[in-house]
CSV table of C-alpha atoms and ligand atoms in Angstrom, one decimal:
chain,number,residue,atom,x,y,z
A,25,MET,CA,0.0,0.0,0.0
A,26,TYR,CA,2.8,2.4,0.9
A,27,TYR,CA,4.8,1.6,-2.2
A,28,ASP,CA,2.0,2.0,-4.6
A,29,ASP,CA,0.6,5.3,-3.2
A,30,PRO,CA,2.0,8.2,-5.3
A,31,SER,CA,1.8,10.5,-2.2
A,32,THR,CA,4.5,8.5,-0.3
A,33,TRP,CA,8.1,8.0,-1.5
A,34,ARG,CA,7.5,9.6,-4.9
A,35,SER,CA,6.5,12.8,-3.0
A,36,THR,CA,9.2,12.8,-0.3
A,37,ASN,CA,11.5,15.8,-0.3
A,38,TRP,CA,14.6,16.7,1.5
A,39,LEU,CA,15.0,20.5,1.8
A,40,GLY,CA,12.8,20.9,-1.2
A,41,ILE,CA,14.5,18.2,-3.5
A,42,GLN,CA,12.7,15.0,-4.3
A,43,THR,CA,14.2,12.1,-2.6
A,44,ALA,CA,13.0,8.7,-3.8
A,45,LYS,CA,13.2,7.0,-0.4
A,46,CYS,CA,11.1,5.8,2.5
A,47,PRO,CA,11.7,8.2,5.4
A,48,LEU,CA,12.3,5.3,7.8
A,49,ASP,CA,15.2,4.2,5.6
A,50,LEU,CA,16.5,7.8,5.7
A,51,TRP,CA,16.3,7.7,9.5
A,52,ILE,CA,18.4,4.4,9.4
A,53,PHE,CA,20.9,6.2,7.2
A,54,GLN,CA,21.2,8.9,9.9
A,55,GLU,CA,21.8,6.3,12.5
A,56,ILE,CA,24.4,4.5,10.4
A,57,ILE,CA,26.2,7.8,9.6
A,58,ALA,CA,26.2,8.9,13.3
A,59,GLU,CA,27.6,5.5,14.4
A,60,THR,CA,30.1,4.8,11.7
A,61,ARG,CA,31.2,8.4,10.7
A,62,PRO,CA,32.1,7.7,7.0
A,63,ASP,CA,34.7,10.1,5.5
A,64,LEU,CA,33.3,9.2,2.1
A,65,ILE,CA,29.8,8.1,1.0
A,66,ILE,CA,29.7,6.8,-2.6
A,67,GLU,CA,26.1,6.7,-4.0
A,68,THR,CA,25.2,5.2,-7.4
A,69,GLY,CA,22.0,6.7,-8.8
A,70,THR,CA,21.8,10.5,-8.2
A,71,HIS,CA,18.4,11.2,-9.9
A,72,LEU,CA,17.5,14.7,-8.7
A,73,GLY,CA,20.1,14.8,-6.0
A,74,GLY,CA,17.8,14.7,-3.0
A,75,SER,CA,19.4,11.6,-1.4
A,76,ALA,CA,22.9,13.1,-2.0
A,77,LEU,CA,21.8,16.3,-0.3
A,78,PHE,CA,20.3,14.4,2.6
A,79,LEU,CA,23.6,12.5,3.1
A,80,ALA,CA,25.5,15.7,2.9
A,81,SER,CA,23.2,17.3,5.5
A,82,MET,CA,23.9,14.3,7.8
A,83,CYS,CA,27.6,14.8,7.3
A,84,ASP,CA,27.1,18.5,8.2
A,85,LEU,CA,25.4,17.4,11.4
A,86,VAL,CA,28.1,15.0,12.5
A,87,GLY,CA,30.8,17.3,11.4
A,88,GLY,CA,32.5,15.3,8.6
A,89,GLY,CA,32.2,13.3,5.4
A,90,GLU,CA,31.9,13.8,1.7
A,91,VAL,CA,29.4,12.4,-0.9
A,92,LEU,CA,30.4,11.2,-4.3
A,93,THR,CA,27.2,10.5,-6.3
A,94,ILE,CA,27.2,8.9,-9.8
A,95,ASP,CA,24.6,9.0,-12.5
A,96,ILE,CA,24.5,8.4,-16.3
A,97,VAL,CA,22.3,11.5,-16.6
A,98,ALA,CA,23.6,15.0,-16.3
A,99,ASP,CA,21.3,17.6,-14.6
A,100,PRO,CA,22.5,21.1,-14.0
A,101,GLU,CA,19.5,21.8,-11.7
A,102,ARG,CA,20.8,19.4,-9.0
A,103,PRO,CA,21.5,21.1,-5.7
A,104,GLN,CA,25.0,22.4,-5.0
A,105,HIS,CA,26.6,21.5,-1.6
A,106,PRO,CA,30.2,21.8,-0.6
A,107,ARG,CA,30.3,18.1,0.5
A,108,VAL,CA,28.7,16.7,-2.7
A,109,SER,CA,30.5,15.9,-6.0
A,110,TYR,CA,28.7,14.7,-9.0
A,111,LEU,CA,30.3,12.1,-11.3
A,112,LEU,CA,28.7,11.6,-14.7
A,113,GLY,CA,28.9,8.0,-16.2
A,114,SER,CA,27.8,4.5,-15.5
A,115,SER,CA,28.6,3.2,-12.1
A,116,THR,CA,30.3,0.2,-13.7
A,117,ASP,CA,32.3,2.1,-16.3
A,118,PRO,CA,36.0,1.5,-15.7
A,119,GLU,CA,36.8,5.3,-15.6
A,120,VAL,CA,34.0,5.9,-13.1
A,121,VAL,CA,35.1,3.0,-10.9
A,122,GLU,CA,38.7,4.2,-11.1
A,123,GLU,CA,37.7,7.7,-9.8
A,124,ALA,CA,35.5,6.2,-7.0
A,125,THR,CA,38.5,3.9,-6.1
A,126,ARG,CA,40.8,6.9,-6.0
A,127,ARG,CA,38.5,8.8,-3.7
A,128,ALA,CA,38.0,5.8,-1.5
A,129,ASP,CA,41.8,5.3,-1.3
A,130,GLU,CA,42.0,8.9,0.2
A,131,ALA,CA,39.4,8.1,2.9
A,132,GLU,CA,39.7,6.1,6.1
A,133,ARG,CA,36.0,5.1,6.4
A,134,VAL,CA,33.9,4.5,3.2
A,135,MET,CA,30.2,3.7,2.9
A,136,VAL,CA,28.6,2.7,-0.4
A,137,ILE,CA,24.9,3.0,-1.4
A,138,LEU,CA,23.7,1.3,-4.6
A,139,ASP,CA,20.6,2.9,-6.1
A,140,SER,CA,21.0,3.1,-9.8
A,141,ASP,CA,19.9,0.5,-12.4
A,142,HIS,CA,18.1,-2.1,-10.3
A,143,GLY,CA,18.4,-5.1,-12.7
A,144,GLU,CA,20.2,-8.0,-11.2
A,145,PRO,CA,23.2,-8.1,-13.7
A,146,HIS,CA,23.9,-4.4,-13.1
A,147,VAL,CA,23.6,-4.5,-9.3
A,148,PHE,CA,25.8,-7.7,-9.2
A,149,GLU,CA,28.4,-5.9,-11.3
A,150,GLU,CA,28.3,-2.9,-9.0
A,151,LEU,CA,28.7,-5.2,-6.0
A,152,THR,CA,31.7,-6.8,-7.6
A,153,LEU,CA,33.4,-3.4,-8.4
A,154,LEU,CA,32.3,-1.2,-5.6
A,155,ALA,CA,31.5,-3.3,-2.5
A,156,PRO,CA,35.2,-3.9,-1.9
A,157,LEU,CA,35.6,-0.1,-1.4
A,158,VAL,CA,33.6,-0.3,1.8
A,159,THR,CA,35.9,-0.3,4.8
A,160,PRO,CA,35.5,-2.7,7.8
A,161,GLY,CA,32.8,-1.6,10.2
A,162,CYS,CA,31.1,0.6,7.5
A,163,TYR,CA,28.0,-0.2,5.5
A,164,LEU,CA,27.0,-1.2,2.0
A,165,VAL,CA,23.4,-0.4,1.3
A,166,VAL,CA,21.7,-2.2,-1.6
A,167,GLU,CA,18.5,-0.2,-2.3
A,168,ASP,CA,15.2,-1.6,-3.4
A,169,THR,CA,15.6,-5.2,-2.6
A,170,ILE,CA,11.8,-5.2,-2.2
A,171,VAL,CA,11.2,-5.5,-6.0
A,172,ASN,CA,10.5,-8.7,-7.8
A,173,GLY,CA,7.8,-9.8,-5.4
A,174,ASN,CA,9.6,-9.0,-2.2
A,175,PRO,CA,6.8,-8.0,-1.9
A,176,VAL,CA,6.3,-5.2,-4.6
A,177,LEU,CA,6.6,-5.3,-8.4
A,178,PRO,CA,6.2,-9.1,-8.8
A,179,ASP,CA,6.9,-8.9,-12.5
A,180,PHE,CA,10.2,-6.9,-12.2
A,181,GLY,CA,12.4,-9.9,-12.7
A,182,PRO,CA,15.7,-10.6,-10.8
A,183,GLY,CA,16.8,-7.4,-9.1
A,184,PRO,CA,18.8,-6.1,-6.2
A,185,GLY,CA,17.7,-8.8,-3.8
A,186,GLU,CA,18.8,-11.6,-6.1
A,187,ALA,CA,22.1,-9.7,-6.8
A,188,VAL,CA,22.9,-9.6,-3.1
A,189,ALA,CA,22.2,-13.3,-2.7
A,190,ARG,CA,24.5,-14.1,-5.6
A,191,TYR,CA,27.2,-11.8,-4.3
A,192,LEU,CA,27.1,-13.2,-0.7
A,193,SER,CA,27.2,-16.8,-2.0
A,194,LEU,CA,30.5,-15.9,-3.8
A,195,GLU,CA,31.9,-13.6,-1.1
A,196,PRO,CA,30.5,-15.0,2.2
A,197,SER,CA,33.2,-13.5,4.5
A,198,LEU,CA,33.2,-9.8,3.6
A,199,PHE,CA,29.8,-8.7,4.8
A,200,VAL,CA,27.0,-9.6,7.2
A,201,VAL,CA,23.3,-8.7,6.6
A,202,ASP,CA,22.4,-6.4,9.5
A,203,ARG,CA,18.8,-7.2,10.2
A,204,ASN,CA,18.8,-4.6,13.1
A,205,ARG,CA,18.6,-1.9,10.4
A,206,GLU,CA,15.2,-3.3,9.5
A,207,LYS,CA,13.9,-2.6,13.0
A,208,PHE,CA,11.1,-0.2,11.8
A,209,HIS,CA,9.6,-3.1,9.8
A,210,LEU,CA,8.9,-0.8,6.8
A,211,THR,CA,12.0,-0.7,4.7
A,212,PHE,CA,12.7,-0.7,0.9
A,213,ASN,CA,15.9,-2.5,1.6
A,214,PRO,CA,15.2,-5.9,3.3
A,215,GLY,CA,18.4,-7.8,3.4
A,216,GLY,CA,20.1,-4.8,1.8
A,217,TYR,CA,21.9,-3.3,4.9
A,218,LEU,CA,25.3,-5.0,4.8
A,219,ARG,CA,28.0,-4.4,7.3
A,220,ARG,CA,31.6,-5.1,6.3
A,221,ILE,CA,33.3,-7.5,8.7
A,222,GLY,CA,36.3,-8.9,6.7
A,223,ASN,CA,39.3,-7.3,5.1
B,303,LIG,C1,16.2,5.2,-8.2
B,303,LIG,S1,16.9,6.6,-9.1
B,303,LIG,C2,18.0,7.2,-7.8
B,303,LIG,C3,17.2,7.9,-6.7
B,303,LIG,C4,18.1,8.7,-5.8
B,303,LIG,N1,19.2,8.0,-5.2
B,303,LIG,C5,17.1,9.2,-4.7
B,303,LIG,O1,17.0,8.6,-3.6
B,303,LIG,O2,16.5,10.3,-4.9
B,303,LIG,C6,18.0,5.8,-10.2
B,303,LIG,C7,19.0,6.6,-10.9
B,303,LIG,O3,20.0,5.8,-11.5
B,303,LIG,C8,20.5,6.3,-12.7
B,303,LIG,N2,21.1,5.2,-13.4
B,303,LIG,C9,20.6,4.3,-14.2
B,303,LIG,N3,21.5,3.4,-14.7
B,303,LIG,C10,22.7,3.9,-14.2
B,303,LIG,C11,24.0,3.4,-14.3
B,303,LIG,N4,24.4,2.4,-15.1
B,303,LIG,N5,25.0,4.1,-13.6
B,303,LIG,C12,24.7,5.2,-12.8
B,303,LIG,N6,23.4,5.6,-12.7
B,303,LIG,C13,22.4,5.0,-13.4
B,303,LIG,C14,19.2,6.9,-13.3
B,303,LIG,O4,19.6,7.9,-14.3
B,303,LIG,C15,18.5,7.4,-12.1
B,303,LIG,O5,18.7,8.8,-11.9
C-alpha cells in the first residue's frame, strides 16, 4: 500500500528536493552515519540529487564526510553543496570505478549505497566493483531489494535482492546482513543493509 501510493516515497522531499526513499530508511541512514562516521559516501544513482543532499546534511550534522554521487544523466539543476561531488557516467564504467576507487583510497571510512539500475546483472556488477571499497565496520546499502515480489513489483524480474544473494554466496566472509537496520519493519531494503566485517 505504501509503495503504490503516489503520495508517499514519490512525494518525499529533503530541503525541497525530491528524494526517492522511505523516510524510515533515511532515518536508518542517519543512525548508520552517526555511528560509523564515514569520510566518504559513494552513491550510485543520483536522480534529482535529493538523497545526496540528505547524506551531505547528515555529514554536516556529524561534522565530517563527503558524498560522491554517480549517474548516467547530467542535470545542472541538481542542488550544490560543498560536500557533494557529482560524477557523470555508468557506475560500472572503468573510468568511473577508477575515480571512485581513487576517492576511496584517500578516505579512512567508506560507505557505499547502490541505487542506480536495479536489474540483477547491473547490481551484481556494482557489487563486484564497488563493494570492496567499503571499509571494515562501515555499510554497503543495496537499495530496493523489495522489488520482484519481495513484496512489490512481482513482475520486475531478478533485481537487487537476487544480486545480493549471488554476491554473498560468492563472497561469504566480507559482509553480514544487518537485520537490526530493518527494525522499523517498513523498509525498501530488506536484506540490503550489509556491514563489512572482513578485510
Ligand atoms: C532510483 S533513481 C536514484 C534515486 C536517488 N538516489 C534518490 O534517492 O532520490 C536511479 C537513478 O539511477 C540512474 N542510473 C541508471 N543506470 C545507471 C548506471 N548504469 N550508472 C549510474 N546511474 C544509473 C538513473 O539515471 C536514475 O537517476
